[in-house]
Backbone as numpy.savetxt, mean C-alpha at the origin, in Angstrom:
# Nx Ny Nz CAx CAy CAz Cx Cy Cz
-9.15 3.17 -9.47 -9.11 4.61 -9.47 -7.92 5.05 -10.32
-8.17 5.88 -11.28 -7.11 6.41 -12.14 -6.97 7.89 -11.85
-5.76 8.28 -11.50 -5.48 9.68 -11.24 -4.55 10.17 -12.34
-4.87 11.30 -12.95 -4.02 11.88 -13.97 -3.15 12.94 -13.31
-1.85 12.71 -13.36 -0.89 13.63 -12.75 -0.72 14.87 -13.61
-0.16 15.95 -13.05 -0.01 17.20 -13.81 0.74 17.05 -15.13
1.64 16.06 -15.22 2.38 15.88 -16.47 1.64 14.99 -17.47
0.39 14.61 -17.11 -0.44 13.83 -18.02 -0.34 12.32 -17.85
0.54 11.86 -16.98 0.71 10.44 -16.75 -0.43 9.91 -15.88
-0.98 8.76 -16.28 -2.04 8.14 -15.48 -1.42 7.28 -14.39
-1.93 7.41 -13.18 -1.45 6.64 -12.04 -2.62 5.87 -11.47
-2.47 4.56 -11.37 -3.55 3.69 -10.91 -3.31 3.29 -9.45
-3.69 4.15 -8.54 -3.51 3.92 -7.12 -4.26 2.68 -6.67
-5.42 2.44 -7.22 -6.21 1.27 -6.84 -5.48 -0.03 -7.09
-4.71 -0.11 -8.16 -3.93 -1.32 -8.44 -2.91 -1.55 -7.35
-2.21 -0.50 -6.94 -1.19 -0.64 -5.90 -1.84 -1.09 -4.59
-2.96 -0.49 -4.25 -3.65 -0.85 -3.01 -4.09 -2.31 -3.07
-4.67 -2.72 -4.19 -5.11 -4.10 -4.34 -3.96 -5.08 -4.25
-2.85 -4.76 -4.90 -1.67 -5.64 -4.85 -1.11 -5.73 -3.44
-1.03 -4.60 -2.75 -0.51 -4.59 -1.39 -1.41 -5.42 -0.48
-2.69 -5.27 -0.66 -3.66 -6.01 0.15 -3.54 -7.52 -0.10
-3.44 -7.89 -1.36 -3.36 -9.31 -1.73 -2.04 -9.94 -1.28
-0.99 -9.16 -1.21 0.34 -9.69 -0.89 0.79 -9.39 0.53
-0.12 -8.93 1.34 0.22 -8.51 2.70 0.99 -9.58 3.46
0.56 -10.82 3.35 1.20 -11.90 4.10 2.61 -12.20 3.61
2.97 -11.71 2.42 4.31 -11.95 1.88 5.21 -10.73 1.96
4.69 -9.61 2.45 5.51 -8.40 2.55 6.53 -8.54 3.68
7.70 -8.03 3.43 8.75 -7.99 4.45 8.29 -7.01 5.54
8.70 -7.23 6.78 8.27 -6.32 7.86 8.63 -4.86 7.64
9.72 -4.57 6.91 10.12 -3.17 6.71 9.05 -2.35 5.99
8.50 -2.83 4.85 7.44 -2.04 4.22 6.18 -1.92 5.08
5.85 -2.96 5.81 4.69 -2.88 6.70 4.92 -1.85 7.80
6.13 -1.81 8.33 6.47 -0.81 9.35 6.36 0.59 8.77
6.89 0.78 7.56 6.83 2.09 6.91 5.39 2.53 6.69
4.54 1.61 6.22 3.13 1.95 6.02 2.46 2.30 7.34
2.76 1.55 8.38 2.16 1.81 9.69 2.60 3.17 10.23
3.89 3.50 10.06 4.40 4.79 10.55 3.78 5.96 9.80
3.46 5.75 8.53 2.82 6.80 7.74 1.33 6.90 8.01
0.81 5.90 8.74 -0.61 5.88 9.02 -1.44 5.42 7.84
-0.78 4.77 6.88 -1.46 4.32 5.68 -1.44 2.81 5.61
-2.58 2.23 5.97 -2.73 0.78 5.87 -3.93 0.54 4.96
-3.67 0.43 3.64 -4.77 0.34 2.69 -5.65 -0.89 2.88
-5.15 -1.86 3.62 -5.88 -3.10 3.83 -6.62 -3.08 5.14
-6.56 -1.99 5.88 -7.27 -1.85 7.14 -6.65 -2.64 8.25
-7.04 -2.35 9.43 -6.56 -3.08 10.60 -5.13 -2.77 10.95
-4.54 -3.65 11.70 -3.18 -3.46 12.19 -2.20 -4.21 11.30
-1.02 -3.65 11.13 0.05 -4.35 10.43 0.64 -5.38 11.39
0.84 -6.56 10.91 1.46 -7.60 11.72 2.97 -7.49 11.57
3.52 -6.42 12.06 4.93 -6.14 11.92 5.74 -7.12 12.74
6.76 -7.68 12.10 7.64 -8.60 12.80 7.15 -10.02 12.81
6.08 -10.30 12.12 5.53 -11.67 12.10 6.24 -12.47 11.05
């Protein structure tokens, strides 16, 4: 998914979601906690915070 921001810059949200999903097992608990608190878990399910 490519989103064009008001200043004309293209932002590829899909790439970020895919990378986060693929690297979930290597993410530090802090980013997982932040995503969970925001209610945004692009990979679905529960964050394994503190694992």
